[in-house]
mmCIF file of C-alpha atoms in Angstrom:
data_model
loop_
_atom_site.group_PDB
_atom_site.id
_atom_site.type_symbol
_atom_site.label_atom_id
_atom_site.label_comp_id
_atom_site.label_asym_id
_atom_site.label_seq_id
_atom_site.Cartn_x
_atom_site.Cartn_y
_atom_site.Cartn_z
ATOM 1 C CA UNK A 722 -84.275 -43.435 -36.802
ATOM 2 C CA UNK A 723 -84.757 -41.296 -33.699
ATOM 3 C CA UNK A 724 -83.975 -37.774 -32.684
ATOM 4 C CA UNK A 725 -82.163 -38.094 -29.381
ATOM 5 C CA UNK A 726 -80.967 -35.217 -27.315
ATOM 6 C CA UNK A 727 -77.605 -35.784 -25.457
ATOM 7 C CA UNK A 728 -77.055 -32.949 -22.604
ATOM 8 C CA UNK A 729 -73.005 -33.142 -22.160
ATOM 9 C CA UNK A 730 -71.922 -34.035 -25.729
ATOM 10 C CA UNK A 731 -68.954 -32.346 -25.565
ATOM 11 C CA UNK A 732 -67.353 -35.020 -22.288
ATOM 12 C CA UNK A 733 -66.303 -37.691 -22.500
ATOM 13 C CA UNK A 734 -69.244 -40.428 -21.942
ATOM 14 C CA UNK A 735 -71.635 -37.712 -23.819
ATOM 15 C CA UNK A 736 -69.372 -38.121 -26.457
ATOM 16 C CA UNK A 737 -68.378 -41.109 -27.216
ATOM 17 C CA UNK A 738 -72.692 -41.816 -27.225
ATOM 18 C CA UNK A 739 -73.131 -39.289 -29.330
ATOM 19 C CA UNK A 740 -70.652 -40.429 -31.561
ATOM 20 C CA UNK A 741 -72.371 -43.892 -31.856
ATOM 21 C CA UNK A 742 -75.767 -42.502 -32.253
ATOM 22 C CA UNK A 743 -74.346 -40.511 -35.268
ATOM 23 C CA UNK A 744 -72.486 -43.759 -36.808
ATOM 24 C CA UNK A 745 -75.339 -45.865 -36.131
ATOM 25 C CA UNK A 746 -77.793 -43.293 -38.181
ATOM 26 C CA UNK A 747 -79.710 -41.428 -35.399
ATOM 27 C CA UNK A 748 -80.162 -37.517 -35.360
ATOM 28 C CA UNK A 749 -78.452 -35.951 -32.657
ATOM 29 C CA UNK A 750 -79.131 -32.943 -30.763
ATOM 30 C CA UNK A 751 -76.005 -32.705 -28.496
ATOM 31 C CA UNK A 752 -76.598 -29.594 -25.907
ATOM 32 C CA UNK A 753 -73.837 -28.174 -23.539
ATOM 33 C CA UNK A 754 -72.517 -25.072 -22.075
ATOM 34 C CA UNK A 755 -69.660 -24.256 -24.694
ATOM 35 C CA UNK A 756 -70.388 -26.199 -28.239
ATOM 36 C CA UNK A 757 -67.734 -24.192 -30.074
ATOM 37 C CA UNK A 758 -64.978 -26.890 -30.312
ATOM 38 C CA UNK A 759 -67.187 -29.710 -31.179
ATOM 39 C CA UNK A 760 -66.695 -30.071 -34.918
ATOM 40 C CA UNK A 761 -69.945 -30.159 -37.390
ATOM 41 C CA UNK A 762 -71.430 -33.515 -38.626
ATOM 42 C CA UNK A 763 -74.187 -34.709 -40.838
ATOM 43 C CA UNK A 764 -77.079 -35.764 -38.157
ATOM 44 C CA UNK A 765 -75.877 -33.466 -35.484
ATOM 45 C CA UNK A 766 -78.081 -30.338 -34.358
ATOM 46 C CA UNK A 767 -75.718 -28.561 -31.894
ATOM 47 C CA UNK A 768 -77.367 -26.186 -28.986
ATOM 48 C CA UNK A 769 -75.383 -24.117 -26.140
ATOM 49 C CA UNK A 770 -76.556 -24.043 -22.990
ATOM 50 C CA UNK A 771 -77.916 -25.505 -19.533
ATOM 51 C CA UNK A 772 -79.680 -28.036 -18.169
ATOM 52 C CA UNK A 773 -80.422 -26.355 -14.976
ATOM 53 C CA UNK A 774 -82.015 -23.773 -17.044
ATOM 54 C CA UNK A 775 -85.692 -24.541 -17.210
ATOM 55 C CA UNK A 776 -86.693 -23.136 -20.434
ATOM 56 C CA UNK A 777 -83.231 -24.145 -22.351
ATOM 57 C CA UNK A 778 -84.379 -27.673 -20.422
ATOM 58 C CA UNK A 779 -88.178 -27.524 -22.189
ATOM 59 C CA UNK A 780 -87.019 -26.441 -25.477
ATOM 60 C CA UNK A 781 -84.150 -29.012 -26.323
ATOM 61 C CA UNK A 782 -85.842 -31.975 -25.245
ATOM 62 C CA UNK A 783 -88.864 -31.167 -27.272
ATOM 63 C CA UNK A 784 -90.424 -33.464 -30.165
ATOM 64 C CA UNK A 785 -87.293 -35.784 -28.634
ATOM 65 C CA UNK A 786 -87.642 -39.273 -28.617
ATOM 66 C CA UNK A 787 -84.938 -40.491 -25.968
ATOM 67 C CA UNK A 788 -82.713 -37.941 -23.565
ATOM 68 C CA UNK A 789 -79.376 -38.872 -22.648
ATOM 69 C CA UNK A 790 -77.923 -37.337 -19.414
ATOM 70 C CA UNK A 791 -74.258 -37.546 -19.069
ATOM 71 C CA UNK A 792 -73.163 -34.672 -16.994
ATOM 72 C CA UNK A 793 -70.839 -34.592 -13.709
ATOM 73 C CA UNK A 794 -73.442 -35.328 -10.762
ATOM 74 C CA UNK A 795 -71.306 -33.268 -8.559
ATOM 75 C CA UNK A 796 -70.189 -30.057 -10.568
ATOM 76 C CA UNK A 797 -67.559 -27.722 -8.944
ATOM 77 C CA UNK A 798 -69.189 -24.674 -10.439
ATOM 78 C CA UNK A 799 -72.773 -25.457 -9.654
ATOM 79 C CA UNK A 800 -75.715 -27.489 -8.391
ATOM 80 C CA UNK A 801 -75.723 -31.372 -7.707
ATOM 81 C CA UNK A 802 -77.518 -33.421 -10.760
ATOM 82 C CA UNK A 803 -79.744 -34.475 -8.019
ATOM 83 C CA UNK A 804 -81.142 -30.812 -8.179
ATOM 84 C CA UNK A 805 -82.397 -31.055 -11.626
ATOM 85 C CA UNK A 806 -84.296 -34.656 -11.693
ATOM 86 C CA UNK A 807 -87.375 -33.221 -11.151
ATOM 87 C CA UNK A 808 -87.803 -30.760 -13.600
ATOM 88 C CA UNK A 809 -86.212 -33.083 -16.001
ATOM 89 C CA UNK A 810 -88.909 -35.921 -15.626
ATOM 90 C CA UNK A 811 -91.341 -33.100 -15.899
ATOM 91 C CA UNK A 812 -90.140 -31.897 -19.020
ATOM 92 C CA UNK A 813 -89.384 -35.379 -20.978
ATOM 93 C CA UNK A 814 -92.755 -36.685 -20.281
ATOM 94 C CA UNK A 815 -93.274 -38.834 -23.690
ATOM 95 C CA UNK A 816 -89.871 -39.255 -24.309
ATOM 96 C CA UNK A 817 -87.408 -42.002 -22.857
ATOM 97 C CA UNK A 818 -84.445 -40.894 -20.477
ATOM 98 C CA UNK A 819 -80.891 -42.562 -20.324
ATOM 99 C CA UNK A 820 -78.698 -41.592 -17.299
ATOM 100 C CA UNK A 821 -74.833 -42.004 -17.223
ATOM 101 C CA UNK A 822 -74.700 -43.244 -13.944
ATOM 102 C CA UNK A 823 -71.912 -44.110 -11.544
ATOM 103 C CA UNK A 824 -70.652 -47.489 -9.891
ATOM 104 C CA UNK A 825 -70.351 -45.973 -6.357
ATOM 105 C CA UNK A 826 -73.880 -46.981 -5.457
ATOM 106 C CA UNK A 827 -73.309 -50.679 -7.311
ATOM 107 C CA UNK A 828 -72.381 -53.499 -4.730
ATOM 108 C CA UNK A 829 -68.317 -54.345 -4.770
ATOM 109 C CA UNK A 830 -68.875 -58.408 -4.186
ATOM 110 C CA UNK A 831 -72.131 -60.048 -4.616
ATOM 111 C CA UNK A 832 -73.782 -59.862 -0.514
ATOM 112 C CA UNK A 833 -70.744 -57.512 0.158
ATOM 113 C CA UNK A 834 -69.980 -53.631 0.275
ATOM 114 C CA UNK A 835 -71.397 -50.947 -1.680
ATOM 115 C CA UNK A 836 -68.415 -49.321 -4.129
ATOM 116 C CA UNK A 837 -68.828 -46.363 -2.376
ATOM 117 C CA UNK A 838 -67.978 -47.567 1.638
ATOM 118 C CA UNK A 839 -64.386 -48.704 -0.492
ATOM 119 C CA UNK A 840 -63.320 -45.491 -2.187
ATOM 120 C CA UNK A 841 -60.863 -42.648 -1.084
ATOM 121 C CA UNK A 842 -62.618 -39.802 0.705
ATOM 122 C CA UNK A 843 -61.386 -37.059 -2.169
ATOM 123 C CA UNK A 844 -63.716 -39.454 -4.884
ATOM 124 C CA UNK A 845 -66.566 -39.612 -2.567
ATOM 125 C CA UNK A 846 -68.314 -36.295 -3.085
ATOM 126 C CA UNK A 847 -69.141 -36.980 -6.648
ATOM 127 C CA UNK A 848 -69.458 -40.928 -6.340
ATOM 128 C CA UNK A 849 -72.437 -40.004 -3.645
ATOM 129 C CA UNK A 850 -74.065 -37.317 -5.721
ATOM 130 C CA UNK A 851 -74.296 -39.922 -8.660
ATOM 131 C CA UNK A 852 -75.863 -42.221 -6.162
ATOM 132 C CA UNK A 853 -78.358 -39.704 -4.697
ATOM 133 C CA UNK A 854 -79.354 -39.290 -8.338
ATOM 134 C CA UNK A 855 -80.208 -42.920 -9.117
ATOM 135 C CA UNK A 856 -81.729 -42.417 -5.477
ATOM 136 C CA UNK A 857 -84.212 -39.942 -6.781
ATOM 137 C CA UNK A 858 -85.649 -41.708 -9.940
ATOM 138 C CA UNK A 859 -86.666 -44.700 -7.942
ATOM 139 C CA UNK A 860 -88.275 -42.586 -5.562
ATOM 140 C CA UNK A 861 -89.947 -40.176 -7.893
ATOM 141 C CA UNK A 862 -93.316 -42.239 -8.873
ATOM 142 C CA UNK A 863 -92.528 -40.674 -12.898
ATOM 143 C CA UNK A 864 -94.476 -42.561 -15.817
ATOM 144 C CA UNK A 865 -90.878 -41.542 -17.400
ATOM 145 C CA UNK A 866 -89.075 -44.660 -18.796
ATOM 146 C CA UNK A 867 -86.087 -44.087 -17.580
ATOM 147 C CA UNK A 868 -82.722 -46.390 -17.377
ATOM 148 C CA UNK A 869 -78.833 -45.779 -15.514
ATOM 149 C CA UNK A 870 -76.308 -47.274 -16.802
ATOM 150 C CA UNK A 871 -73.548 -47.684 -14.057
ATOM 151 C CA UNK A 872 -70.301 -48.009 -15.311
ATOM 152 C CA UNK A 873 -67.235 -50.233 -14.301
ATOM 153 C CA UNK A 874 -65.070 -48.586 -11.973
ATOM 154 C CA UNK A 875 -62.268 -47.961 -13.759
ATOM 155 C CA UNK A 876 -64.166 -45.517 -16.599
ATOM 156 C CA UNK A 877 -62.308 -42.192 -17.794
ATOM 157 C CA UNK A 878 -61.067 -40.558 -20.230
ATOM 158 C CA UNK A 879 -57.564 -41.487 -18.189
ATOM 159 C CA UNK A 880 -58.453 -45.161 -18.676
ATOM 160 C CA UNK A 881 -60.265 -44.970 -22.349
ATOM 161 C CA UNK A 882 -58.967 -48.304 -23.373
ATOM 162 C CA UNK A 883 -60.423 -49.461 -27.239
ATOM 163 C CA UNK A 884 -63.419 -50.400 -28.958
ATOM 164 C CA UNK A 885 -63.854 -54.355 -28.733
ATOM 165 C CA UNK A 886 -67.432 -54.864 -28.872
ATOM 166 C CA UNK A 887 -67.111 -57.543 -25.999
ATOM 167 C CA UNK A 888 -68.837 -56.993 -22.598
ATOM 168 C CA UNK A 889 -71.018 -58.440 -20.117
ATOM 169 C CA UNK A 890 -73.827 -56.532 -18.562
ATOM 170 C CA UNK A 891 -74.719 -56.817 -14.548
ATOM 171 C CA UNK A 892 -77.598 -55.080 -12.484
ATOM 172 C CA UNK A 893 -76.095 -54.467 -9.027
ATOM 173 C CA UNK A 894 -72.855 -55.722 -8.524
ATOM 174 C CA UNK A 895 -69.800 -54.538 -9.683
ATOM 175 C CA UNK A 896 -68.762 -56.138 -12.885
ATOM 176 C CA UNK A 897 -65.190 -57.367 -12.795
ATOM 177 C CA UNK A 898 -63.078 -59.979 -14.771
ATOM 178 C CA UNK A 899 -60.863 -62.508 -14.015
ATOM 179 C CA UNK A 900 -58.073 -60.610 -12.280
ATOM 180 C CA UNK A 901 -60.956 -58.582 -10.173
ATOM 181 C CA UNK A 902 -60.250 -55.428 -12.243
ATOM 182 C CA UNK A 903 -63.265 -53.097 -13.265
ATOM 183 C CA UNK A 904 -62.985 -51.582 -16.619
ATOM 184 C CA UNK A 905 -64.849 -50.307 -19.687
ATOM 185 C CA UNK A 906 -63.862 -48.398 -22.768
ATOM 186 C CA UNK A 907 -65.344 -45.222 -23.208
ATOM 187 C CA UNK A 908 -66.282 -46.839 -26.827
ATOM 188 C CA UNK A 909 -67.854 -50.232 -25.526
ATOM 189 C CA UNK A 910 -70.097 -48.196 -23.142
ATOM 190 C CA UNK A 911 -71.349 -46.145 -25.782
ATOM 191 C CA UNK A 912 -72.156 -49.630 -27.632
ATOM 192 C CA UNK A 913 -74.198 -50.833 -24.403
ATOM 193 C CA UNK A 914 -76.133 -47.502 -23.851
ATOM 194 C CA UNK A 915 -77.282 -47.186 -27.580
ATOM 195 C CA UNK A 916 -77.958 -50.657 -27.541
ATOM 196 C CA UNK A 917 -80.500 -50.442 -24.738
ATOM 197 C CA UNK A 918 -82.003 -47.109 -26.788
ATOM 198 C CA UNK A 919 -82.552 -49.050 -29.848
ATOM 199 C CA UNK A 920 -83.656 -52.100 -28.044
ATOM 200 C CA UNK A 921 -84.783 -51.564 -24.518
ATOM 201 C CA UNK A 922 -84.187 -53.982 -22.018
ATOM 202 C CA UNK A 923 -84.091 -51.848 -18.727
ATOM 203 C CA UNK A 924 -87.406 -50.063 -17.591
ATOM 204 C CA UNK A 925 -87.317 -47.630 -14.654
ATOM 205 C CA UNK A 926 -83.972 -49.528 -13.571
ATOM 206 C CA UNK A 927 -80.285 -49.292 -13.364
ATOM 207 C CA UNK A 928 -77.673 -51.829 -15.030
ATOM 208 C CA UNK A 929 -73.862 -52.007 -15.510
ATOM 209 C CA UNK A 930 -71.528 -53.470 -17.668
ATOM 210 C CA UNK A 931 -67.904 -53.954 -17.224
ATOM 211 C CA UNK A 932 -65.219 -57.065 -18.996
#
C-alpha cells in the first residue's frame, strides 16, 4: 500500500478521500491548519499546518508516494492556490500529485460555453481561481505526474448525496444525466480519485465525473 499525503483532510472532498484511502488500506498523512477535531484512526498520521508554508510543504510530502490537494483555490483568509503550484511541483518531485479541481473551467455543452461564462458573479471568484490553477500545471513544463479531477457542478457538502458506486467519467465537458443535472456524492468522488491513485489513467491531465 502507499503512504499518501492529503493537504485539507479535515473538508469536505479531503475527507471523504481520506476516508477511502484509509478503508481501502493506504497510510494516510492528512495535513491541515487545525487537526484537533479529526478523530484518530489506524493508518492515519495527522500533521497541523500549511501548505503555503515552505518547509511544513517539504517536510509532509516527504518519502510520499502520491499528494492529494483539496483545499479552497480562493481562500478568504489568504493567498490563491494558484500561488503555491510552484513550490508544490518543486517539492513533490518523485511523488504523484492529485488536485481537487473545479468544473468552472470544464465546457457546459459539448462545442458550447465554459461553466464559468454561466455562473452567478458571487461564485465566480473561486470558480476562476480553481481554473487559473489547472491553468498553471499545464503551463508549468513539471516532470510531476500530476492529475485534476473536476467535479460535477452540483458538489458540496450542501448537496452530499450517497455512496452508489455508479458514475461516468468525462475529460472536458460537463458531465450531466438525463434531466441535464450535474451531481456527484462527496463519497462517489472519493471512489473516482482513489481509483485513478491506485490505477492511473490520467497523466499530466484533468478529468471529471458526474451521473
Amino acid at each position: 500500500m502507499s503512504r499518501i499525503v492529503v493537504f485539507g483532510v479535515t473538508g469536505y472532498a479531503g475527507g471523504h478521500i481520506g476516508a477511502e484511502l484509509l478503508e481501502r488500506g493506504h497510510t494516510v498523512v492528512g495535513a491541515a491548519r487545525d487537526t484537533t477535531q479529526v478523530p484518530a484512526r489506524e493508518g492515519l498520521e495527522l500533521r497541523r499546518g500549511s501548505l503555503y508554508d515552505p518547509v511544513f510543504r517539504t517536510q509532509t510530502v516527504k518519502g510520499a508516494d502520491v499528494v492529494v490537494v483539496a483545499l479552497p483555490a480562493h481562500p478568504a483568509d489568504g493567498p490563491d492556490l494558484e500561488t503555491a503550484v510552484a513550490g508544490l511541483l518543486e517539492a513533490v518531485t518523485g511523488a504523484r500529485l492529485g488536485m481537487v479541481g473545479g468544473a468552472a473551467s470544464l465546457l457546459a455543452t459539448e462545442g458550447g460555453p465554459l461553466v464559468l461564462d454561466t455562473l452567478a458573479e458571487d461564485y465566480k471568484p473561486e470558480a476562476e481561481a480553481h481554473a487559473r490553477v489547472l491553468d498553471a500545471l499545464r503551463r508549468s513544463g513539471t516532470t510531476v505526474d500530476w492529475f485534476y479531477l473536476s467535479p460535477a457542478l452540483g458538489f458540496g457538502s450542501w448537496n452530499a448525496g450517497e455512496r452508489t458506486g455508479t458514475f461516468r467519467l468525462g475529460t472536458d465537458v460537463l458531465v450531466t444525466d438525463a434531466n441535464g443535472d450535474s451531481e456527484i456524492s462527496g463519497a462517489d468522488y472519493a471512489i473516482a480519485f482513489v481509483d485513478e491513485i491506485e490505477k492511473p489513467a490520467h497523466h499530466q491531465s484533468r478529468f471529471t465525473i458526474g451521473y
